Coordinates of C-alpha atoms and ligand atoms in Angstrom, one line a residue:
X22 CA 0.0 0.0 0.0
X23 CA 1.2 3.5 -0.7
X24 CA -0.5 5.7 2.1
X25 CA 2.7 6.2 3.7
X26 CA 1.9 4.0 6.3
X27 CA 3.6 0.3 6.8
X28 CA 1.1 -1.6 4.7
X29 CA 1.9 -4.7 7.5
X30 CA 0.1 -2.9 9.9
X31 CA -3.4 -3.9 8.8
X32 CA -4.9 -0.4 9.4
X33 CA -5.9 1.1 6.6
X34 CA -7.8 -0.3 4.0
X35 CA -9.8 2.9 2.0
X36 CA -8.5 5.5 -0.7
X37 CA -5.3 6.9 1.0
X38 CA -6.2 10.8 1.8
X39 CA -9.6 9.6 3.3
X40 CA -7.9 6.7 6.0
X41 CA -5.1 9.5 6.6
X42 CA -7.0 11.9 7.4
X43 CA -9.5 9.3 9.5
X44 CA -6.2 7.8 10.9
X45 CA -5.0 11.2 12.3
X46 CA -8.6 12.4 13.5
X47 CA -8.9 9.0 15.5
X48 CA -5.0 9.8 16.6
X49 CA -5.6 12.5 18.0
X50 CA -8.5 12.2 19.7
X51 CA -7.2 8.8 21.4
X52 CA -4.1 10.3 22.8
X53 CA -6.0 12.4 25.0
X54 CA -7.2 9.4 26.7
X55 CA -3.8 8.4 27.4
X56 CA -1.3 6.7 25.4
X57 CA -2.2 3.3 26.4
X58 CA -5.4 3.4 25.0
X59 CA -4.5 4.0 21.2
X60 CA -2.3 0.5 21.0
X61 CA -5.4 -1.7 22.0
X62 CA -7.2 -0.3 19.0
X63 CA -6.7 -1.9 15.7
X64 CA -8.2 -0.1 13.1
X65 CA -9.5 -1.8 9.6
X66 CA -11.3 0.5 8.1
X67 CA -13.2 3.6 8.8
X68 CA -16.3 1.3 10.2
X69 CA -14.5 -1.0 12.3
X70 CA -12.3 -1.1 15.8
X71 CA -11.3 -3.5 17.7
X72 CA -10.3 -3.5 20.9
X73 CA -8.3 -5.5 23.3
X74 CA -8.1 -5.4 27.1
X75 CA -5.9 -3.5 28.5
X76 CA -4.5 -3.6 32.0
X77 CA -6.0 -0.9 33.6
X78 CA -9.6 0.6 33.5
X79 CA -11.0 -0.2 29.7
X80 CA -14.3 2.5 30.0
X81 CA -11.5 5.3 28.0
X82 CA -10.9 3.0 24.9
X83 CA -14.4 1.8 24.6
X84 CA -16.1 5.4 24.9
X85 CA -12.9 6.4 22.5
X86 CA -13.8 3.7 19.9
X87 CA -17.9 4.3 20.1
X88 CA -17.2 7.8 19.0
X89 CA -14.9 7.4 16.6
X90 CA -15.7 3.9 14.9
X91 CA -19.3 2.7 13.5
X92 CA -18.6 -0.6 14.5
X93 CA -16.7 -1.7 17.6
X94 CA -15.8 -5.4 18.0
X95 CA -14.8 -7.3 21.4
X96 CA -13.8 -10.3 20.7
X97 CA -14.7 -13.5 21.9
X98 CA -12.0 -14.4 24.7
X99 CA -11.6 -10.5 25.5
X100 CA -12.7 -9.2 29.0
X101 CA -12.9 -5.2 28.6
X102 CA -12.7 -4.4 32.5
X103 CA -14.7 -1.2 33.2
X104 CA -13.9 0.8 36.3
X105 CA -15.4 4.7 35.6
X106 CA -18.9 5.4 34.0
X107 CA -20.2 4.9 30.7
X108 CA -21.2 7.6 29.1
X109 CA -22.3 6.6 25.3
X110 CA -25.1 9.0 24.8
X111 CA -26.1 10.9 21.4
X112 CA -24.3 8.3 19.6
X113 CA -25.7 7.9 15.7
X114 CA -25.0 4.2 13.7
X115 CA -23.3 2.7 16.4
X116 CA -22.6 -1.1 16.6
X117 CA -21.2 -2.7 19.3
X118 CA -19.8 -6.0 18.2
X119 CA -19.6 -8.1 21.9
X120 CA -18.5 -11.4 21.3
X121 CA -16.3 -11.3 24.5
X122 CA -17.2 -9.7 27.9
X123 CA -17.8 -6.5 29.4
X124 CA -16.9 -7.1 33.4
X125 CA -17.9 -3.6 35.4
X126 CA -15.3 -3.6 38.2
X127 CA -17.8 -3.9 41.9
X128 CA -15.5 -1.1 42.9
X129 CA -18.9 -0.1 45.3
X130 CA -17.4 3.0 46.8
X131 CA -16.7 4.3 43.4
X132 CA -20.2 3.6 41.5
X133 CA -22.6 4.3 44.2
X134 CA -20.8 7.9 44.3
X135 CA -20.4 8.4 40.3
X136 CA -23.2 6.1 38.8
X137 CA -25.0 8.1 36.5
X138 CA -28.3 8.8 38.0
X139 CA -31.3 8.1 37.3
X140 CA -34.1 10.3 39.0
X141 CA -36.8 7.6 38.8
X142 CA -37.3 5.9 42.1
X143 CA -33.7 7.2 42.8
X144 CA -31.4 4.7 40.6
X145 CA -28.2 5.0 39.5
X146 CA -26.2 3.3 36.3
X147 CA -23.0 2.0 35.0
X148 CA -23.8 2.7 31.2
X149 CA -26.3 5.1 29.8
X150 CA -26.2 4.1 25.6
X151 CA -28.6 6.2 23.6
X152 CA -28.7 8.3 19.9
X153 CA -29.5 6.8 16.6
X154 CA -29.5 3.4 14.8
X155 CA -27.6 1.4 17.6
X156 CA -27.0 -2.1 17.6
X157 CA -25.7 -4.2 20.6
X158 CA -25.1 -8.0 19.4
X159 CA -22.6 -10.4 19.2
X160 CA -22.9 -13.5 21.1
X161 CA -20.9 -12.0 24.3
X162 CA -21.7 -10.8 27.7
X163 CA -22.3 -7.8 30.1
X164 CA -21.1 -9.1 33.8
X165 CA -22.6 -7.1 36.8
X166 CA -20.2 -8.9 39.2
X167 CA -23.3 -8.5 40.9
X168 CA -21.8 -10.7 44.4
X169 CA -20.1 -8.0 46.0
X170 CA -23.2 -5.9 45.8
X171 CA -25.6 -8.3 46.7
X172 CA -23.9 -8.9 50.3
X173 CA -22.9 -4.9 50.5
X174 CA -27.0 -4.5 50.3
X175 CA -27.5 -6.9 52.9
X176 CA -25.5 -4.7 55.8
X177 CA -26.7 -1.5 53.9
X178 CA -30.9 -1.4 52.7
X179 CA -29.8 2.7 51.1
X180 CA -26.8 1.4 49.0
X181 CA -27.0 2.9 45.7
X182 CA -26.8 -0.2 42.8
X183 CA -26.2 0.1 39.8
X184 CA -28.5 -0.8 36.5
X185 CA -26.2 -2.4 33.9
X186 CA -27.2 -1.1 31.1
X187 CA -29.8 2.2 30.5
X188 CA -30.9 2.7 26.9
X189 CA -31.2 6.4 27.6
X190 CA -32.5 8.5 24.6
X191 CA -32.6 5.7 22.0
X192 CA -34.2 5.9 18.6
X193 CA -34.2 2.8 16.4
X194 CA -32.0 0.2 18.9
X195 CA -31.6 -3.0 18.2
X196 CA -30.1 -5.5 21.3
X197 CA -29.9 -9.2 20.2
X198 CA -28.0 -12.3 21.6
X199 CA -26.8 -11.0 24.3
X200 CA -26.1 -13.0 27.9
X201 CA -25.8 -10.3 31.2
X202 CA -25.6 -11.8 34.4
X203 CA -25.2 -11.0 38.0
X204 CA -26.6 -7.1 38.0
X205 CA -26.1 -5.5 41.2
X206 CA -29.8 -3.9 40.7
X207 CA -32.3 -3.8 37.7
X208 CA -30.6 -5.1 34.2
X209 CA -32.2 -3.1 31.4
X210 CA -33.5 0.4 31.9
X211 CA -35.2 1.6 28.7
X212 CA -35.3 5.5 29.4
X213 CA -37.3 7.9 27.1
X214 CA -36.7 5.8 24.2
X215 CA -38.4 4.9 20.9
X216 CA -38.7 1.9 18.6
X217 CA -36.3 -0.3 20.6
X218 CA -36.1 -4.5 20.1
X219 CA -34.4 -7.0 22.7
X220 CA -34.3 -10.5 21.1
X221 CA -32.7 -13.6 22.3
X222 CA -31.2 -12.1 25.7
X223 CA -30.1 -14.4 28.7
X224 CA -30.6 -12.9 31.7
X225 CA -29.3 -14.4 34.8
X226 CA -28.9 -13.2 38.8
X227 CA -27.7 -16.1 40.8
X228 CA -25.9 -15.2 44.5
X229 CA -23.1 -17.5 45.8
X230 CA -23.8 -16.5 49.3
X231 CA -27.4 -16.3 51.8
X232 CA -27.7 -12.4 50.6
X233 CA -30.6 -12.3 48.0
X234 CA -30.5 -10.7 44.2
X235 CA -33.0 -8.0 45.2
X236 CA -34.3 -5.9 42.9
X237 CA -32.6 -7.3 39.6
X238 CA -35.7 -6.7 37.3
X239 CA -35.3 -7.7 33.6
X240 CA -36.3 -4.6 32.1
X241 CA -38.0 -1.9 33.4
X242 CA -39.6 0.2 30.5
X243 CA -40.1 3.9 31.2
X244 CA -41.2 7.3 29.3
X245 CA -40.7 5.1 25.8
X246 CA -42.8 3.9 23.1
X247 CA -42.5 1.0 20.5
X248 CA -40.5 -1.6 22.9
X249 CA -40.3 -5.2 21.5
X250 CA -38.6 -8.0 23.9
X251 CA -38.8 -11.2 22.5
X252 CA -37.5 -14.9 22.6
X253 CA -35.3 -14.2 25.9
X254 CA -34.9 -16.6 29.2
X255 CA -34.9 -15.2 32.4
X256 CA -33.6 -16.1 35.8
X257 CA -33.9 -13.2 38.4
X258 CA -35.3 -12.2 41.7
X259 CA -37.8 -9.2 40.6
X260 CA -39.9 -8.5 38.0
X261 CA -39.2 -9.9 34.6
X262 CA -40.2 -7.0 32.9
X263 CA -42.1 -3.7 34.4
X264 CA -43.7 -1.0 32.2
X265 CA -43.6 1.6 33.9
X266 CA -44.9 5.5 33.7
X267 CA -45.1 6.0 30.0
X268 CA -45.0 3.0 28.1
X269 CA -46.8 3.0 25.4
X270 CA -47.0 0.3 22.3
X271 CA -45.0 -2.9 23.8
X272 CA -44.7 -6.0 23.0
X273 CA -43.2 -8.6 24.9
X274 CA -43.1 -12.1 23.6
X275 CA -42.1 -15.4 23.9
X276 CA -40.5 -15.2 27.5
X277 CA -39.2 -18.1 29.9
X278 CA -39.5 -16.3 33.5
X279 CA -37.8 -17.8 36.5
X280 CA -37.5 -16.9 40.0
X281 CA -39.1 -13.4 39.1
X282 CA -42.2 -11.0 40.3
X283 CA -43.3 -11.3 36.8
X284 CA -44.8 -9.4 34.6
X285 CA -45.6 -6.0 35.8
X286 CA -47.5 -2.9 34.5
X287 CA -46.5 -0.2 37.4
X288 CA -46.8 0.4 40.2
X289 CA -48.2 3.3 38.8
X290 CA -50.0 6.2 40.2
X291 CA -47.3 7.0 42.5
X292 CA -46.1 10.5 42.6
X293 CA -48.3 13.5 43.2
X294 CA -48.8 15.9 40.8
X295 CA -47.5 12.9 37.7
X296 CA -50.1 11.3 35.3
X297 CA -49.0 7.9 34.3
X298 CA -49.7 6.1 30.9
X299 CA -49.4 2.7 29.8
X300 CA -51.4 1.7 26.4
X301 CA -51.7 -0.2 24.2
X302 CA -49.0 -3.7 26.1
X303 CA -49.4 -7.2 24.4
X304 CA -47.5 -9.8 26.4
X305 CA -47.9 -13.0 24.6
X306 CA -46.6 -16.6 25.1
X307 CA -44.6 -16.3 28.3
X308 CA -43.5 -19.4 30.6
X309 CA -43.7 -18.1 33.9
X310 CA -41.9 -20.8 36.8
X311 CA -41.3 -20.3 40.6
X312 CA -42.8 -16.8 40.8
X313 CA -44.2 -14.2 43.1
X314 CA -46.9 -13.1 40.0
X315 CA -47.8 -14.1 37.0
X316 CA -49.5 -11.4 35.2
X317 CA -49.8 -8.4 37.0
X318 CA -51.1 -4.2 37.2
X319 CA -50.4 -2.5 40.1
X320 CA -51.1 0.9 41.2
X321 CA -51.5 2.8 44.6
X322 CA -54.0 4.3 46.1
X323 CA -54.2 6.7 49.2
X324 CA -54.0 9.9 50.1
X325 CA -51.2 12.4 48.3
X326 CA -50.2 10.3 45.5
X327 CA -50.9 10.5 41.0
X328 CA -52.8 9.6 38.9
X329 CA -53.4 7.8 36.0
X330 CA -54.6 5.3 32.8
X331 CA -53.6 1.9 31.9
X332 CA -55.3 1.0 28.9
X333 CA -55.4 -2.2 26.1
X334 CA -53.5 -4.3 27.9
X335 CA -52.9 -7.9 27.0
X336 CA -51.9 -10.7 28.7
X337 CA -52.2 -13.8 26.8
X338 CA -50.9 -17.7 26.3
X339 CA -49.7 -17.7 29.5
X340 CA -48.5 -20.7 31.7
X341 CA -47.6 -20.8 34.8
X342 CA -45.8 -23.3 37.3
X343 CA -45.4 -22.8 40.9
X344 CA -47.0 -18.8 40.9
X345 CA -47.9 -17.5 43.9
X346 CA -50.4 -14.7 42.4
X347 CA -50.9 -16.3 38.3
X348 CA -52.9 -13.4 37.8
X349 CA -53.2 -10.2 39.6
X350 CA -54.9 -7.0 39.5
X351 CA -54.0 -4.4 42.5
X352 CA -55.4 -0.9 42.8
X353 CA -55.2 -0.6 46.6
X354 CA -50.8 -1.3 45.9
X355 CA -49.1 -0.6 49.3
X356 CA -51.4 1.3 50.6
X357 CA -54.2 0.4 53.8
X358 CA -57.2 -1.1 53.3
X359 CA -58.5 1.8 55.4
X360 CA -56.9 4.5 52.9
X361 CA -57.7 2.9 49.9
X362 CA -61.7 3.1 51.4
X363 CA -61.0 6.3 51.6
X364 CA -59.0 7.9 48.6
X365 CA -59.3 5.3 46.2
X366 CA -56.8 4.9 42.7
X367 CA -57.2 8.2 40.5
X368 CA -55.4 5.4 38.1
X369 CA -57.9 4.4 36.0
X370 CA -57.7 0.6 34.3
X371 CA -59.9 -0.1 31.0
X372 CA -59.6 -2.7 28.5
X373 CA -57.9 -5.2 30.0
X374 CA -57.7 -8.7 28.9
X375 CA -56.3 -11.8 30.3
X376 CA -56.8 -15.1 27.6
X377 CA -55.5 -18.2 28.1
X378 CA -53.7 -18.7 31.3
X379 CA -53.0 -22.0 32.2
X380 CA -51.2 -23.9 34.8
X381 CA -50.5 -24.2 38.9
X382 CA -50.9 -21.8 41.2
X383 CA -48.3 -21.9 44.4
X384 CA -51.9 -21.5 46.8
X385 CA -55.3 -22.1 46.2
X386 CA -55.7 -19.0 45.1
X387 CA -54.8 -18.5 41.5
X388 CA -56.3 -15.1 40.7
X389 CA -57.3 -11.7 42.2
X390 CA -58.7 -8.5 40.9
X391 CA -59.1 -6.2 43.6
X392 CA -60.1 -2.9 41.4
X393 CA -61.2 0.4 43.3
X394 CA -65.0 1.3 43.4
X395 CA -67.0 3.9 40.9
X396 CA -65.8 2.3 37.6
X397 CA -62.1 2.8 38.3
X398 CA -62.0 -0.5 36.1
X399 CA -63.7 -1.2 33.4
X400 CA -63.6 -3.9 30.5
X401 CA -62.2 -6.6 32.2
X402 CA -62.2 -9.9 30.4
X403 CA -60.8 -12.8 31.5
X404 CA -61.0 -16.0 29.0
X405 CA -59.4 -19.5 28.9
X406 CA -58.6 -19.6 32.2
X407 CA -56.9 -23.3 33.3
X408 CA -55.7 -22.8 36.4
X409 CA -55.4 -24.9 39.8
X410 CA -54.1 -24.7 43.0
X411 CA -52.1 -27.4 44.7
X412 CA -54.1 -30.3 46.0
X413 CA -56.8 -29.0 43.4
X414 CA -58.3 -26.5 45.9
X415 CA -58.6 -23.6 43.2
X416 CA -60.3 -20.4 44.3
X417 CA -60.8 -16.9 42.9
X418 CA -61.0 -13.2 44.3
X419 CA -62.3 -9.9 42.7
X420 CA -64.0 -6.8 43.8
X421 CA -65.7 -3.9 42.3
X422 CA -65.4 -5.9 38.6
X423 CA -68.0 -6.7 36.1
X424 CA -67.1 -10.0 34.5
X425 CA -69.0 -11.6 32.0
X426 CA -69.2 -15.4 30.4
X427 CA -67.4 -18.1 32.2
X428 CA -64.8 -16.1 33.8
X429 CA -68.5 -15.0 36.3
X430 CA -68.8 -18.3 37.5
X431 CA -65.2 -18.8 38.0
X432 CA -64.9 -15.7 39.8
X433 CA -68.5 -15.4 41.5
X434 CA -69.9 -12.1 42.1
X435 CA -67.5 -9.7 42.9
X436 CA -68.2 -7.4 46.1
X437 CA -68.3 -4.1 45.4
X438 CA -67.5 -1.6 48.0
Ligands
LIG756 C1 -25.1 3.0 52.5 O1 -25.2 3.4 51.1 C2 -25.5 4.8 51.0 C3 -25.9 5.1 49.5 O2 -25.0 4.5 48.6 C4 -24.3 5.6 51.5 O3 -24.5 6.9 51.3 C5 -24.0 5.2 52.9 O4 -22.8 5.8 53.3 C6 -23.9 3.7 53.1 N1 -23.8 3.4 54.5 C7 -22.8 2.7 55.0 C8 -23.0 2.4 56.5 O5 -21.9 2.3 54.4
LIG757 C1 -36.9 0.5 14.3 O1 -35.6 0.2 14.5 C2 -35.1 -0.8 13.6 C3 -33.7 -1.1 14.0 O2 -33.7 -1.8 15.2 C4 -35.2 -0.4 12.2 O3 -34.8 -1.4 11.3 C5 -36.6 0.0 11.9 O4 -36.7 0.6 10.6 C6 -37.1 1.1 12.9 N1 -38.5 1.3 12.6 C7 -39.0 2.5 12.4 C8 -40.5 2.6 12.2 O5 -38.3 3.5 12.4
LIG758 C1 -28.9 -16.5 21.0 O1 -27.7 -15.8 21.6 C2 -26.7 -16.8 22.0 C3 -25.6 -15.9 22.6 O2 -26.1 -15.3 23.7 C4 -26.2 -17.5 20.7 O3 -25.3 -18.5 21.1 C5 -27.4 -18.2 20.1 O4 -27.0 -18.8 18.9 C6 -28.5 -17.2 19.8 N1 -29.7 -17.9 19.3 C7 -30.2 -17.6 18.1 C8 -31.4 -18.4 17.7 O5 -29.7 -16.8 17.4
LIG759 C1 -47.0 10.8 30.5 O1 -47.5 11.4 29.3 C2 -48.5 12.4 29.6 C3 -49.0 12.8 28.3 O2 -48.0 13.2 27.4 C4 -47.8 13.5 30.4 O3 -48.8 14.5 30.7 C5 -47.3 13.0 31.7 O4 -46.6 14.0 32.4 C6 -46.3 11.9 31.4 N1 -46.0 11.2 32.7 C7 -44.7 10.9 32.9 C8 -44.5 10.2 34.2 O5 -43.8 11.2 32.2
LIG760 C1 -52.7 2.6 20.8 O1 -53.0 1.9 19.6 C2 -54.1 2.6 18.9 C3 -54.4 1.6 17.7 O2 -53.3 1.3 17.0 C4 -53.5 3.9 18.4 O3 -54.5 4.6 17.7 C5 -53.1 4.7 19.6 O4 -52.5 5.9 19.2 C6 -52.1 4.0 20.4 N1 -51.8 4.7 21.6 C7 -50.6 5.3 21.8 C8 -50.4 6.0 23.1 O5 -49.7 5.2 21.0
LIG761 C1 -54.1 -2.5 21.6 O1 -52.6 -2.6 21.7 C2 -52.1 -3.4 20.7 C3 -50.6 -3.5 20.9 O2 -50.3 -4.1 22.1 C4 -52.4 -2.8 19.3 O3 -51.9 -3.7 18.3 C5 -53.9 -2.6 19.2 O4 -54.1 -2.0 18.0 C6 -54.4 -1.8 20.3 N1 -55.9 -1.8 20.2 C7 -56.6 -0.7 20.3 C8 -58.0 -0.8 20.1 O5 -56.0 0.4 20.5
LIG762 C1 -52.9 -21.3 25.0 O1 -51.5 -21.1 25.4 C2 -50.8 -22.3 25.2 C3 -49.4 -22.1 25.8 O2 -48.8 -20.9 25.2 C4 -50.7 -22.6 23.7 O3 -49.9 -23.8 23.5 C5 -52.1 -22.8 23.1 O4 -52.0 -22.9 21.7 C6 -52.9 -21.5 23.4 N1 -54.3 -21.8 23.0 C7 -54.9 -21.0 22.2 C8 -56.3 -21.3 21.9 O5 -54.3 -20.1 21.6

């Protein structure tokens, strides 16, 4: 090659003045992040970068390569170590190739100070990725090192924990074949995003010790519209996947949940002065095994608290084995009896339908919709219902909900308060 660069090195691939000029731009901007970092960069073409482990803190090449490279490859066998915040935010036709691992350091001390945060219900992050067209694939894994954290949290309920990965600001993402294990708190955050697809993740929170994996929800799914997570197994110990305020047009299919609080819209309604939305939720085909819930909307009631709508909601094809509460609808959410009689949900649930739930309940009791009084639900319909209870005591709970067809005789008349 004649770009006046040894041809040996494997660099530069495209017509000369474009790759030196490329070359330089990426030069210069890497040696600000310290001279180590350029040398674990190999640079094919404009597109690619990839990047080997270096021995320090690997957060500097990896935010180097995202904004320089459109596609950045670790490869299978490489452990990028990440000790300082990701910050990959306003990114446009990014791919991140993982075929290895990305390991965030459980330096506690460090991330519960310098997490980014995340003001809703007080979070805090290792990596916010967001921006245009952005592809996370490979084959490869993001590791939590979730241990360290789980026993921290046991001596210390207000440790800060990290989420491992926040889609923050995300048009058009695309997150497929993926493993992430051992979170120290929720896995996926999808922030204020739009048209966004999981497929084929493995998600997996397992503690070596007696201190629990609390709070290490699949995905939570906030502010964000057109969410699709599909064909993914799931072993945690919190919900599988939550909409929360502001999720709107989701679908969720084909999911094997274990260990989890399953699938949640909410809580909702929980902050005074907020209106909350989720519309329009299909969650279709799901294996739910050795849960707290099945299918689930929750949302508070009481005095000094939101507002709301949850609307066209589907739950359907769903089977269940060892559930606690298969199906569950809760409008009085941590709050009294006595103040729920009181100031009932200003959440308001229409159009709901559960169809085709089958399977064993963990108690006799395999489903309860306990809706607040004056029409605060509406257009409940419950159909295909195959449930049972151990010892094939089966019983069923509502109030203040019209059901019609077989799901009335399953359910009886439902008080009304
Ligand atoms: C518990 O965690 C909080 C939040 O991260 C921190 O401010 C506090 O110092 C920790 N407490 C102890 C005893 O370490
Ligand atoms: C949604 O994002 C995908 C990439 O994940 C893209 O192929 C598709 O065109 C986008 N859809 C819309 C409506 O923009
Ligand atoms: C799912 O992802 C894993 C890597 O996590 C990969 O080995 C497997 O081939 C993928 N499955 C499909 C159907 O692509
Ligand atoms: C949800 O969207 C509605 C309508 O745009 C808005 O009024 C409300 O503030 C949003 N709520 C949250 C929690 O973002
Ligand atoms: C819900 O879906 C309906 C029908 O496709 C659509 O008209 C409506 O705009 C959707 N709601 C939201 C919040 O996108
Ligand atoms: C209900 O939501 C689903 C997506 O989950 C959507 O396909 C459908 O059009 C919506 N129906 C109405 C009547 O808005
Ligand atoms: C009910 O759900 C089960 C499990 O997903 C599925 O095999 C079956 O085909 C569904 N039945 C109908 C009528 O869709």
């Amino acid at each position: 090659m004649d770009d006046g660069l040894p041809s040996t090195s494997g660099l530069l691939r495209y017509p000369k003045m474009y790759n030196s000029f490329l070359f330089l731009g990426l030069l210069a901007y890497l040696t600000k992040s310290g001279a180590h970092v350029l040398q674990n960069i190999q640079q094919d073409t404009k597109a690619s970068c990839e990047l080997t482990a270096s021995l320090g803190d690997d957060a500097p090449q990896f935010l180097a390569a995202a904004a320089s490279c459109e596609t950045v490859t670790i490869p299978a066998g490489t452990t990028l170590n990440i000790e300082t915040r990701l910050d990959m935010t306003g990114m446009s036709n990014l791919n991140i190739d993982l075929q290895g691992t990305i390991r965030f350091n459980p330096n506690i001390d460090y991330w519960s100070e310098n997490g980014f945060p995340i003001t809703f219900q007080d979070q805090i992050t290792f990596w916010l990725l967001g921006g245009e067209n952005i592809v996370l694939s490979g084959g490869g894994t993001l590791d939590g090192a979730g241990q360290a954290w789980y026993d921290a949290f046991a001596s210390n309920s207000s440790l800060l924990r990290p989420i491992i990965l926040t889609l923050n600001q995300a048009t058009n993402a695309f997150v497929e074949n993926i493993q992430m294990i051992n979170s120290p708190e929720w896995f996926n955050l999808v922030n204020e995003c739009q048209n966004v697809t999981f497929n084929n993740i493995t998600i997996t929170a397992r503690s070596t010790s007696d201190n629990f994996i609390s709070n290490t929800d699949g995905w939570d799914i906030y502010r964000s519209d057109s969410v699709t997570i599909e064909n993914s197994v799931i072993n945690n110990g919190d919900d599988c996947v939550s909409f929360k305020p502001n999720s709107t047009n989701i679908l969720v299919s084909n999911l094997d949940c274990t260990g989890s609080h399953g699938i949640s819209v909410g809580s909702l309604g929980q902050f005074s002065g907020v209106f909350d939305i989720v519309q329009n939720v299909t969650a279709i085909n799901i294996q739910m095994s050795d849960a707290e819930n099945g299918a689930r909307i929750k949302a508070f009631a009481g005095d000094n608290v939101g507002s709301g709508m949850v609307q066209n909601i589907t739950f359907q094809n769903f089977v269940v084995s060892d559930v606690d509460n298969p199906v569950v609808i809760d409008q009085c959410y941590e709050t009294s009896a006595d103040d729920c009689e009181e100031f009932p949900s200003n959440v308001f649930i229409q159009d709901i339908f559960f169809n085709n739930i089958s399977g064993t309940g963990s108690g006799s009791q395999v489903a309860s919709l306990d809706c607040s009084p004056d029409g605060r639900c509406s257009d409940i319909t419950v159909s295909g219902f195959d449930l049972s209870g151990p010892d094939g005591k089966t019983t069923y709970e509502c109030q203040n909900v019209d059901l019609s067809g077989n799901a009335a005789s399953l359910f009886g008349t439902c008080t009304t308060t």
